[in-house]
Short mmCIF file of C-alpha atoms in Angstrom, two decimals:
data_model
loop_
_atom_site.label_atom_id
_atom_site.label_comp_id
_atom_site.label_asym_id
_atom_site.label_seq_id
_atom_site.Cartn_x
_atom_site.Cartn_y
_atom_site.Cartn_z
CA UNK A 243 -34.84 15.50 67.33
CA UNK A 244 -35.73 13.05 70.08
CA UNK A 245 -37.97 15.46 71.62
CA UNK A 246 -39.99 16.07 68.46
CA UNK A 247 -40.38 12.75 67.72
CA UNK A 248 -41.29 11.61 70.75
CA UNK A 249 -43.89 14.83 71.12
CA UNK A 250 -45.45 13.71 67.86
CA UNK A 251 -45.79 9.87 68.36
CA UNK A 252 -47.31 10.53 72.06
CA UNK A 253 -49.71 13.10 70.67
CA UNK A 254 -51.34 10.21 68.47
CA UNK A 255 -50.95 7.96 70.96
CA UNK A 256 -52.92 9.73 73.10
CA UNK A 257 -55.70 10.36 71.07
CA UNK A 258 -55.65 6.84 70.05
CA UNK A 259 -56.15 5.86 73.92
CA UNK A 260 -58.72 8.64 74.34
CA UNK A 261 -61.51 6.17 72.65
CA UNK A 262 -61.19 4.02 75.36
CA UNK A 263 -62.55 7.05 77.52
CA UNK A 264 -66.40 7.50 78.20
CA UNK A 265 -67.21 10.88 76.98
CA UNK A 266 -71.05 10.91 78.41
CA UNK A 267 -69.16 9.89 82.25
CA UNK A 268 -66.11 11.92 81.76
CA UNK A 269 -67.70 14.82 79.90
CA UNK A 270 -66.18 18.02 78.01
CA UNK A 271 -63.54 18.85 80.21
CA UNK A 272 -61.15 16.02 80.06
CA UNK A 273 -61.41 15.74 76.61
CA UNK A 274 -61.07 19.15 75.99
CA UNK A 275 -57.97 18.86 78.02
CA UNK A 276 -56.41 15.56 76.50
CA UNK A 277 -57.33 17.37 72.93
CA UNK A 278 -55.08 20.82 73.68
CA UNK A 279 -52.33 18.93 75.18
CA UNK A 280 -52.23 16.59 71.93
CA UNK A 281 -52.73 19.99 70.22
CA UNK A 282 -49.07 21.40 71.73
CA UNK A 283 -47.43 18.17 71.17
CA UNK A 284 -48.37 18.15 67.32
CA UNK A 285 -47.20 21.59 67.44
CA UNK A 286 -43.99 20.46 69.03
CA UNK A 287 -43.25 18.02 66.23
CA UNK A 288 -44.03 20.76 63.44
CA UNK A 289 -41.68 23.06 65.42
CA UNK A 290 -38.98 20.27 65.97
CA UNK A 291 -39.35 18.93 62.27
CA UNK A 292 -40.53 15.22 63.17
CA UNK A 293 -43.58 16.33 61.18
CA UNK A 294 -43.59 18.30 57.84
CA UNK A 295 -45.51 19.35 55.14
CA UNK A 296 -49.23 19.56 54.55
CA UNK A 297 -49.89 16.26 56.51
CA UNK A 298 -48.32 17.77 59.90
CA UNK A 299 -50.45 20.89 59.24
CA UNK A 300 -53.63 19.20 58.62
CA UNK A 301 -53.10 17.18 61.52
CA UNK A 302 -52.80 19.63 64.02
CA UNK A 303 -55.74 21.58 62.14
CA UNK A 304 -57.81 18.45 62.44
CA UNK A 305 -56.89 18.20 66.23
CA UNK A 306 -57.33 21.82 67.39
CA UNK A 307 -60.84 21.92 65.43
CA UNK A 308 -61.78 18.52 67.52
CA UNK A 309 -61.03 20.27 70.92
CA UNK A 310 -63.17 23.29 69.70
CA UNK A 311 -66.02 20.77 69.10
CA UNK A 312 -65.17 19.08 72.60
CA UNK A 313 -65.89 22.89 73.53
CA UNK A 314 -68.70 23.63 72.13
CA UNK A 315 -70.52 20.61 70.00
CA UNK A 316 -72.58 17.61 71.27
CA UNK A 317 -71.11 15.46 73.45
CA UNK A 318 -72.23 12.20 71.28
CA UNK A 319 -70.45 13.57 68.44
CA UNK A 320 -66.84 13.33 70.34
CA UNK A 321 -65.79 9.98 69.76
CA UNK A 322 -66.98 9.40 65.99
CA UNK A 323 -65.03 12.65 65.22
CA UNK A 324 -61.98 11.86 67.02
CA UNK A 325 -61.25 9.22 64.21
CA UNK A 326 -60.36 11.90 61.90
CA UNK A 327 -57.43 13.70 63.96
CA UNK A 328 -55.92 10.29 64.86
CA UNK A 329 -56.04 9.57 61.34
CA UNK A 330 -54.07 12.61 60.17
CA UNK A 331 -52.00 12.46 62.91
CA UNK A 332 -50.84 9.12 61.81
CA UNK A 333 -50.56 9.58 58.34
CA UNK A 334 -48.45 12.86 59.41
CA UNK A 335 -46.20 10.58 61.78
CA UNK A 336 -45.58 7.97 58.65
CA UNK A 337 -44.62 10.58 56.18
CA UNK A 338 -42.69 12.76 58.68
CA UNK A 339 -38.86 12.79 58.91
CA UNK A 340 -36.85 9.47 58.47
CA UNK A 341 -34.50 9.09 61.30
CA UNK A 342 -32.45 6.14 59.84
CA UNK A 343 -29.61 4.70 61.85
CA UNK A 344 -26.37 5.72 61.72
CA UNK A 345 -24.32 2.41 62.35
CA UNK A 346 -27.05 -0.60 62.00
CA UNK A 347 -25.79 -4.07 62.55
CA UNK A 348 -29.39 -5.61 61.17
CA UNK A 349 -31.14 -5.14 58.18
CA UNK A 350 -34.82 -4.61 58.57
CA UNK A 351 -37.94 -4.89 56.96
CA UNK A 352 -40.33 -2.50 55.82
CA UNK A 353 -42.81 -3.08 58.16
CA UNK A 354 -40.70 -3.05 60.98
CA UNK A 355 -40.21 0.64 61.85
CA UNK A 356 -43.88 1.58 61.06
CA UNK A 357 -44.92 -1.02 63.24
CA UNK A 358 -42.53 -0.11 66.05
CA UNK A 359 -43.87 3.35 65.98
CA UNK A 360 -47.30 2.28 66.31
CA UNK A 361 -46.93 0.31 69.10
CA UNK A 362 -44.43 2.69 70.89
CA UNK A 363 -46.99 5.60 70.25
CA UNK A 364 -49.80 3.34 71.87
CA UNK A 365 -47.51 2.66 74.53
CA UNK A 366 -47.03 6.22 75.84
CA UNK A 367 -50.42 7.17 74.74
CA UNK A 368 -51.96 4.70 77.04
CA UNK A 369 -49.88 5.55 80.01
CA UNK A 370 -50.03 9.14 80.29
CA UNK A 371 -53.57 9.38 79.45
CA UNK A 372 -54.17 6.65 82.53
CA UNK A 373 -52.01 8.92 84.49
CA UNK A 374 -54.11 11.91 83.51
CA UNK A 375 -57.36 9.73 84.00
CA UNK A 376 -56.52 9.01 87.76
CA UNK A 377 -56.21 12.78 88.36
CA UNK A 378 -59.71 13.07 87.14
CA UNK A 379 -61.24 11.21 89.97
CA UNK A 380 -60.05 14.04 92.10
CA UNK A 381 -61.82 16.39 90.10
CA UNK A 382 -65.32 14.25 89.73
CA UNK A 383 -65.73 12.59 92.75
CA UNK A 384 -67.75 9.51 92.75
CA UNK A 385 -66.64 8.10 89.08
CA UNK A 386 -67.16 4.71 88.81
CA UNK A 387 -63.52 2.63 88.96
CA UNK A 388 -64.35 1.12 86.09
CA UNK A 389 -63.20 3.57 83.64
CA UNK A 390 -59.44 3.61 85.34
CA UNK A 391 -59.63 -0.39 85.52
CA UNK A 392 -60.54 -0.38 81.69
CA UNK A 393 -57.66 1.93 81.13
CA UNK A 394 -55.37 -0.13 83.35
CA UNK A 395 -55.99 -3.34 81.16
CA UNK A 396 -55.45 -1.05 77.73
CA UNK A 397 -51.97 -0.03 79.18
CA UNK A 398 -51.56 -3.85 80.09
CA UNK A 399 -52.53 -4.52 76.07
CA UNK A 400 -50.10 -1.91 74.86
CA UNK A 401 -47.23 -3.34 77.14
CA UNK A 402 -48.01 -6.55 75.63
CA UNK A 403 -48.52 -5.51 72.18
CA UNK A 404 -45.06 -3.29 72.26
CA UNK A 405 -43.19 -6.68 73.58
CA UNK A 406 -44.79 -8.56 70.90
CA UNK A 407 -43.61 -6.34 68.54
CA UNK A 408 -39.97 -6.06 69.47
CA UNK A 409 -39.82 -10.17 69.22
CA UNK A 410 -41.20 -10.39 66.28
CA UNK A 411 -39.15 -7.80 64.77
CA UNK A 412 -36.04 -9.46 65.74
CA UNK A 413 -37.19 -12.84 64.79
CA UNK A 414 -37.41 -11.28 61.19
CA UNK A 415 -34.09 -9.02 61.06
CA UNK A 416 -31.16 -9.99 59.05
CA UNK A 417 -27.31 -8.91 60.45
CA UNK A 418 -25.38 -7.16 57.84
CA UNK A 419 -23.04 -8.66 55.63
CA UNK A 420 -20.39 -7.82 58.14
CA UNK A 421 -22.08 -9.54 60.77
CA UNK A 422 -22.98 -12.67 58.96
CA UNK A 423 -23.17 -16.16 60.64
CA UNK A 424 -24.33 -14.49 64.24
CA UNK A 425 -28.48 -13.91 64.69
CA UNK A 426 -30.15 -11.26 65.16
CA UNK A 427 -30.86 -12.06 68.62
CA UNK A 428 -27.33 -12.65 69.65
CA UNK A 429 -26.45 -9.29 68.67
CA UNK A 430 -29.16 -7.84 70.48
CA UNK A 431 -28.62 -9.50 73.46
CA UNK A 432 -24.69 -10.06 73.32
CA UNK A 433 -23.28 -7.42 71.26
CA UNK A 434 -25.76 -4.85 72.49
CA UNK A 435 -26.77 -6.25 75.80
CA UNK A 436 -25.85 -3.22 78.05
CA UNK A 437 -28.51 -1.30 76.51
CA UNK A 438 -31.15 -3.76 75.30
CA UNK A 439 -31.72 -5.59 78.50
CA UNK A 440 -32.14 -2.47 80.60
CA UNK A 441 -34.64 -1.05 77.90
CA UNK A 442 -36.21 -4.46 78.18
CA UNK A 443 -36.30 -4.26 82.22
CA UNK A 444 -36.88 -0.86 82.46
CA UNK A 445 -39.24 0.01 79.66
CA UNK A 446 -41.39 -3.15 79.33
CA UNK A 447 -40.61 -5.56 82.55
CA UNK A 448 -41.08 -3.25 85.41
CA UNK A 449 -44.19 -1.32 83.36
CA UNK A 450 -46.19 -4.38 83.52
CA UNK A 451 -45.40 -5.20 87.36
CA UNK A 452 -46.83 -1.52 87.96
CA UNK A 453 -49.33 -2.10 85.97
CA UNK A 454 -50.84 -5.24 87.93
CA UNK A 455 -50.07 -3.34 91.00
CA UNK A 456 -52.59 -0.66 89.60
CA UNK A 457 -55.27 -3.33 88.65
CA UNK A 458 -55.25 -4.64 92.02
CA UNK A 459 -55.17 -1.26 93.75
CA UNK A 460 -58.33 0.08 91.68
CA UNK A 461 -60.32 -2.94 92.67
CA UNK A 462 -60.57 -1.58 96.35
CA UNK A 463 -60.85 1.77 94.91
CA UNK A 464 -57.92 3.16 96.12
CA UNK A 465 -57.58 5.71 92.75
CA UNK A 466 -55.16 8.14 94.88
CA UNK A 467 -52.45 5.41 94.99
CA UNK A 468 -53.11 4.18 91.40
CA UNK A 469 -52.19 7.32 90.08
CA UNK A 470 -49.15 7.26 91.97
CA UNK A 471 -48.22 3.86 91.00
CA UNK A 472 -49.11 5.25 86.89
CA UNK A 473 -46.93 8.42 87.83
CA UNK A 474 -43.93 5.75 88.04
CA UNK A 475 -44.94 3.60 85.27
CA UNK A 476 -45.29 6.86 82.99
CA UNK A 477 -41.33 7.67 84.20
CA UNK A 478 -40.00 3.75 83.35
CA UNK A 479 -42.10 3.69 79.96
CA UNK A 480 -40.31 7.02 78.90
CA UNK A 481 -36.58 5.68 80.16
CA UNK A 482 -37.48 2.50 78.14
CA UNK A 483 -38.62 4.07 75.16
CA UNK A 484 -35.75 6.70 75.21
CA UNK A 485 -33.47 3.63 75.38
CA UNK A 486 -35.39 1.54 72.68
CA UNK A 487 -34.73 4.94 70.31
CA UNK A 488 -31.02 5.25 71.09
CA UNK A 489 -30.67 1.42 69.85
CA UNK A 490 -32.63 2.07 66.57
CA UNK A 491 -31.05 5.26 65.70
CA UNK A 492 -27.54 4.36 66.93
CA UNK A 493 -27.28 0.24 66.10
CA UNK A 494 -30.46 -0.11 64.25
CA UNK A 495 -32.03 -2.46 66.54
CA UNK A 496 -35.76 -2.78 66.58
CA UNK A 497 -37.57 -2.69 69.87
#
């Protein structure tokens, strides 16, 4: 269940993050590879049940068609046409299988879960794509480092966005009647403290520090070292999102 959901939001975030990559500099190979990976992830989402029905199949077919465009079509068309699979993948994820908390401690507003999924998708997509982007500097020697630096800044932005979404969601959440009198902050940081603070530290704070180190490393054109740091950041982001998903599915705590 978790893998198919993770694959679906990773595909969406990867496609959205791909808009930040210059097709003219990176050419067809990078976009074709990223699009093929997104297609495989969407297929995994369909196979696992996270995506379903016409919207799930439409997103997979649109992404596959875009991969063919990346292989044979004009390079200037890649960015504008990428909007179609991103839009369809977003609808497919939104209309996919609803996973509800088993024993919720908080009552959430209708916007909180879609907002959390969207920010998680962008964070996962940006860190994975940044890591792959770093490898491309070994494939195409002489690429300007501004591309990797821009991707690092985008990763930092998604980390801030993800953290802000968690804070806003907790600010608007209300305890269930059985816990009336306790604040959402106390429930998250006290009752569920063991997992909540691990999620914050592992999934947000450490990746933010690593993103800062990557940016400093890219400044001196040490792209290989930056790629190694992005590997580590990817692992921590994955662990953080795993903990975040556990907090939501088990206790209904948004993050």
